[in-house]
Coordinates of C-alpha atoms in Angstrom, one line a residue:
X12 CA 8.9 -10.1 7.6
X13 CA 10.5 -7.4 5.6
X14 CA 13.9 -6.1 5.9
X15 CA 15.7 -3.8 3.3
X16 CA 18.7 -2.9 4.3
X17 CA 21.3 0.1 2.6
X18 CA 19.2 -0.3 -0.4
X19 CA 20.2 2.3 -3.2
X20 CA 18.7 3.1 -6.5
X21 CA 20.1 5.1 -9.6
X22 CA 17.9 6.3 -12.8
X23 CA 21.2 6.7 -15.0
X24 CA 23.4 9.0 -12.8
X25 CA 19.9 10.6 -11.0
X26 CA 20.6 9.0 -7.2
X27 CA 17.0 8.0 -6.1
X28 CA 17.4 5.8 -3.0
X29 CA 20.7 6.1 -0.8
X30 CA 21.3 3.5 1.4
X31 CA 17.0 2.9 2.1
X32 CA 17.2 0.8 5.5
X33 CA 13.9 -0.3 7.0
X34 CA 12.2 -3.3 8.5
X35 CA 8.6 -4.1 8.7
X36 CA 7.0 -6.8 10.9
X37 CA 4.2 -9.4 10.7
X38 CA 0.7 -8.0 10.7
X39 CA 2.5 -4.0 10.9
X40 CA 1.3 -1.5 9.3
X41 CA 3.7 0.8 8.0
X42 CA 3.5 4.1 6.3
X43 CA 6.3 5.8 4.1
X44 CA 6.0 9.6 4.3
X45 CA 7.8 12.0 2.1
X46 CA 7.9 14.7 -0.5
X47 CA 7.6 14.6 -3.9
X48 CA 10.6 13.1 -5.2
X49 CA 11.8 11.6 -1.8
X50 CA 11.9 8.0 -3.7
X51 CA 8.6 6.4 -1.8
X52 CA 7.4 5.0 -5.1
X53 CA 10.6 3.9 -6.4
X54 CA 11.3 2.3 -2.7
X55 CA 7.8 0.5 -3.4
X56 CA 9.0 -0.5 -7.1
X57 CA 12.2 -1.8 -5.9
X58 CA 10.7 -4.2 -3.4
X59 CA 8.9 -5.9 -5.8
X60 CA 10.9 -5.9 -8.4
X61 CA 9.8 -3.5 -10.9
X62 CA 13.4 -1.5 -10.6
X63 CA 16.6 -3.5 -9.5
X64 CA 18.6 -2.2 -6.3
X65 CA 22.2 -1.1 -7.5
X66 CA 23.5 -1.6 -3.7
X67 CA 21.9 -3.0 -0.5
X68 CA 20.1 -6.4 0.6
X69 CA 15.8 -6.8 0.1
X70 CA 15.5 -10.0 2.3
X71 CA 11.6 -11.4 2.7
X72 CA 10.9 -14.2 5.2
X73 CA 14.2 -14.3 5.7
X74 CA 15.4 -14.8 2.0
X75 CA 17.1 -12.4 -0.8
X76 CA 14.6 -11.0 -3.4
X77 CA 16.3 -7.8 -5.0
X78 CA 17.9 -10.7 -7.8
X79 CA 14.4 -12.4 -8.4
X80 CA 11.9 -11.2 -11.3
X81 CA 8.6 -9.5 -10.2
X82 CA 6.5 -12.7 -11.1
X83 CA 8.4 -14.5 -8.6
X84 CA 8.6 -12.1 -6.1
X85 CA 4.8 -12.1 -6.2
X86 CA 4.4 -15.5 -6.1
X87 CA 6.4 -15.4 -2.9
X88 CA 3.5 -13.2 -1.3
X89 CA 4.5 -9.8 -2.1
X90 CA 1.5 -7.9 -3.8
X91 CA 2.0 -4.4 -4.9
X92 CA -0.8 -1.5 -5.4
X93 CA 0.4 1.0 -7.8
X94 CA 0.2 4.5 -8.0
X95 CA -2.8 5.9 -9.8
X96 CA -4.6 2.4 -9.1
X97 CA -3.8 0.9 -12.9
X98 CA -7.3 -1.0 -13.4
X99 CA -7.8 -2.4 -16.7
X100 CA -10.7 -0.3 -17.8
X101 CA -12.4 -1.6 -20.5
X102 CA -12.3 -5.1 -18.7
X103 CA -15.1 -5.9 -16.4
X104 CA -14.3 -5.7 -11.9
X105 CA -14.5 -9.7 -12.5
X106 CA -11.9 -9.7 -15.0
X107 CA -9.7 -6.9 -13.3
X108 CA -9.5 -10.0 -10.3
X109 CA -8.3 -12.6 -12.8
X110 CA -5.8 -10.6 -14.1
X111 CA -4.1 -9.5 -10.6
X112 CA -4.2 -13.6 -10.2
X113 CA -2.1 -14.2 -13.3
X114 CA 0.7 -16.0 -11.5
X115 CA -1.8 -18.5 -10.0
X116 CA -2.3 -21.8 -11.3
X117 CA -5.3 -23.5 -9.6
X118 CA -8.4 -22.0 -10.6
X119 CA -10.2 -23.9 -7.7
X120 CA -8.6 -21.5 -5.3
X121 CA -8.4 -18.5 -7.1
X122 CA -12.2 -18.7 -7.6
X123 CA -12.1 -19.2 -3.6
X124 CA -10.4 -16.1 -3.6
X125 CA -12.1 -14.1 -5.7
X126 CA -15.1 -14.7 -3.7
X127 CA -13.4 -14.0 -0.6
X128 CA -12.6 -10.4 -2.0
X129 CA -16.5 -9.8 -3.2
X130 CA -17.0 -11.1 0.7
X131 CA -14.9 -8.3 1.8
X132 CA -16.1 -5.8 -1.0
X133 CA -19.9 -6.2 -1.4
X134 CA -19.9 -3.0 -3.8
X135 CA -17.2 -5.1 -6.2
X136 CA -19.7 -8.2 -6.5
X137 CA -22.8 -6.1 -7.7
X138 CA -20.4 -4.3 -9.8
X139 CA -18.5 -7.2 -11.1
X140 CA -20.0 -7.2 -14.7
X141 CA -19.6 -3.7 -15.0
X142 CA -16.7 -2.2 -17.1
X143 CA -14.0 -0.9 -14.2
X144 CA -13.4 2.0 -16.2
X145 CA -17.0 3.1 -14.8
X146 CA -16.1 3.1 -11.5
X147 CA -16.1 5.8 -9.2
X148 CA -12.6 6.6 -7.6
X149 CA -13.3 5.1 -4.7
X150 CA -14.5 1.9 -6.0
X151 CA -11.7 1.6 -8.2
X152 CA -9.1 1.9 -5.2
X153 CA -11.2 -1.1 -3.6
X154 CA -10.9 -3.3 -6.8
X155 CA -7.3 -2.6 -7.2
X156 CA -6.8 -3.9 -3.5
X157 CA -9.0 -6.8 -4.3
X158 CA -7.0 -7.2 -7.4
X159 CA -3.8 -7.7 -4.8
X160 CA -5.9 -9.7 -2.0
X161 CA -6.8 -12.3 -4.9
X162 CA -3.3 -13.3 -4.7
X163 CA -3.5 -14.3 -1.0
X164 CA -0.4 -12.7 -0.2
X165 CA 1.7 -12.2 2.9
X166 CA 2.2 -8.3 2.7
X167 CA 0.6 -5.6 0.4
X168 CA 2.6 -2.4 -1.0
X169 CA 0.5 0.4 -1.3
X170 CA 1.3 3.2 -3.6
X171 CA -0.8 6.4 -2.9
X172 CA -4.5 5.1 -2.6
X173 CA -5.8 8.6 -2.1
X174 CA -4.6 10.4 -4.6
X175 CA -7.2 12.3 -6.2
X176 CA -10.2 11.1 -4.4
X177 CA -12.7 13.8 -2.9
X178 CA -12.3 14.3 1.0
X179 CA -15.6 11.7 1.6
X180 CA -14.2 9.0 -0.5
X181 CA -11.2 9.2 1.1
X182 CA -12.6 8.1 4.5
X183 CA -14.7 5.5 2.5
X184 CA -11.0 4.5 1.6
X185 CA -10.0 4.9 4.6
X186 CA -12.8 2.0 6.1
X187 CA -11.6 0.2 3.3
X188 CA -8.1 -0.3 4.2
X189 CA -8.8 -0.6 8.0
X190 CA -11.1 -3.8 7.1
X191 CA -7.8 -5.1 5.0
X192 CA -6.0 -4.2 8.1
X193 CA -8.3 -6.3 10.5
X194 CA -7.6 -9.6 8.2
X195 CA -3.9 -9.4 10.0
X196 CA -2.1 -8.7 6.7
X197 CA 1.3 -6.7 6.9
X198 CA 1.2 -3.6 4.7
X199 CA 3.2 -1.2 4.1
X200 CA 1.7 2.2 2.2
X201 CA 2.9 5.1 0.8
X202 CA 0.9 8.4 1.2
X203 CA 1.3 12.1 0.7
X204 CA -1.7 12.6 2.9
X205 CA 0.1 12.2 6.3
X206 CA -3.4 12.9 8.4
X207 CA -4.8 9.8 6.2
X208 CA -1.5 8.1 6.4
X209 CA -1.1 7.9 9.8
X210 CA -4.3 7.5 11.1
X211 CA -3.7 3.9 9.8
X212 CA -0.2 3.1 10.5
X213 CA 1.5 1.5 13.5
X214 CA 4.7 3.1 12.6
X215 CA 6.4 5.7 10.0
X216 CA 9.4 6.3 8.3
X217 CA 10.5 9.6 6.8
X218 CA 12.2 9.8 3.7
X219 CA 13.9 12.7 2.4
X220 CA 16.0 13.0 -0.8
X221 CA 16.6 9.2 -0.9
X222 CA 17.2 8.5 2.8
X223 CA 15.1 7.9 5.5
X224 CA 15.5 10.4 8.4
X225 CA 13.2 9.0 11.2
X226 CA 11.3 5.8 11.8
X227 CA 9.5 5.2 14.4
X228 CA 6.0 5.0 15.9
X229 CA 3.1 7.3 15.1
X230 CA 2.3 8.5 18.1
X231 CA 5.6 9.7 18.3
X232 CA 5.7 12.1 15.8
X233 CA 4.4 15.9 16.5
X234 CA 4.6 19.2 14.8
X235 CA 7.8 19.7 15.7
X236 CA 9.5 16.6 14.6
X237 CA 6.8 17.0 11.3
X238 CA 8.4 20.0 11.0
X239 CA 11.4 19.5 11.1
X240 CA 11.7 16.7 8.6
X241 CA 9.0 17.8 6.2
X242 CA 8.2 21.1 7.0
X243 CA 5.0 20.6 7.0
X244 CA 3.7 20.1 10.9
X245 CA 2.7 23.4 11.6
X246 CA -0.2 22.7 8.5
X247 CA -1.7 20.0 10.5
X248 CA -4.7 20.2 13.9
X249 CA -2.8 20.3 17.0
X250 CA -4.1 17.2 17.8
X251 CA -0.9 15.2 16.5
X252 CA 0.0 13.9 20.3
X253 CA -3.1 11.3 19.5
X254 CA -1.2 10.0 16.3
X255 CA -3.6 12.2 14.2
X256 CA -6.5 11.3 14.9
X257 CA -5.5 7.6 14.2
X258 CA -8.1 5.5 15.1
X259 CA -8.6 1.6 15.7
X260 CA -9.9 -0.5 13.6
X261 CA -12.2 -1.4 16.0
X262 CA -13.9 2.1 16.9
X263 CA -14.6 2.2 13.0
X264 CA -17.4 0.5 11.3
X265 CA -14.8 -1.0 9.2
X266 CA -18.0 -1.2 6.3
X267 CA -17.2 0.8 3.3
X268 CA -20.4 3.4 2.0
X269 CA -20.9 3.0 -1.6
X270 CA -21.1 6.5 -3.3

């Protein structure tokens, strides 16, 4: 479905992605591991559009998008979650969901989707008068999925959904996603937690100072090859032969608990 291939990006003469390759399937689930300052975000950013690729091909269903403007990238089912979740928080949860449809012209079906979301995301429909600036964390990472799911799109980009959520809301988060995962949509996320990362994903790829350094899948990665790319393996269980922990969506409740 996805495909970038030698991808590079430049910030003036600061080198952030060098020659990015990576492909992600229908209905995979892929997570992007790296440091601080690997380039995950700006990998994210550059699929859908919000940085242009100086080198390399972005191809989506089998068609060029690194030329196209982000509103048309997004119409073409690419929905993006950004870092630090971005809700509009003096604007009620209801209003949030218009506004993540603002490329949609039929109100018909973006009402039908709005109400699919609230199906998904029971806590967003009593909530969906209330300011989303009142949120909790975790309830704010749900509405700014919802705010990408209203869009009915093909695959979502995922910018660090956990970041700075306590360790409980973080599995909430966790049942969240895994429900998004059980509707068949491709995703691919980006996560510094790599227990929380990959406890979702199918597969990983590694990036390291602008290139990727192993891709592959998750239950192929150990301490050792942790590691060695990231040096940070030996901080994790020792139960990384089971893909850390990852479980199926099916051995989960897949219901998120409001907090």
């Amino acid at each position: 479905m996805l495909t970038l291939e030698d991808v590079g990006v430049r910030y003036g003469r600061t080198r952030a992605l060098d020659g990015v390759s990576l492909t992600v399937s229908a209905a995979e689930f892929v997570c992007l591991i790296g440091a601080n300052g690997a380039g995950k975000t700006t990998t994210l950013k550059a699929i859908s559009g919000l940085v242009r690729a100086a080198a390399g091909r972005i191809v989506f269903d089998g068609r060029e998008i690194q030329r196209l403007a982000p509103q048309e990238i997004l119409r073409r089912g690419i929905a993006h979650c950004p870092e630090g979740r971005r809700v509009f928080p003096y604007m009620t949860v209801d209003e949030n969901l218009q506004m993540g449809a603002y490329v949609r012209t039929d109100a018909a079906d973006v009402a039908r989707d709005r109400e699919r979301v609230f199906a998904h995301f029971p806590i967003l429909a009593e909530r969906r008068r209330q300011p989303a600036g009142t949120l909790s964390g975790g309830e704010q990472a749900m509405l700014a999925v919802g705010r990408a799911l209203i869009n009915d799109p093909k695959i979502i980009l995922i910018d660090e959904p956990s970041a700075g959520l306590a360790p409980s809301v973080v599995e909430d988060l966790l049942d969240v996603l895994l429900q998004v995962r059980s509707l068949g949509l491709t995703m691919l996320l980006v996560e510094q937690n790599i227990r929380f990362g990959l406890r979702l994903a199918d597969s990983a790829c590694l990036l390291q100072k602008g290139r990727i350094v192993y891709s592959g899948p998750t239950t192929d990665l150990d301490q050792d090859r942790l590691a060695t790319y990231l040096g940070v393996g030996r901080l994790l269980s020792d139960d990384l032969s089971a893909g850390l922990g990852r479980q199926p969506a099916q051995q989960r409740s897949g219901k998120p608990r409001s907090r």
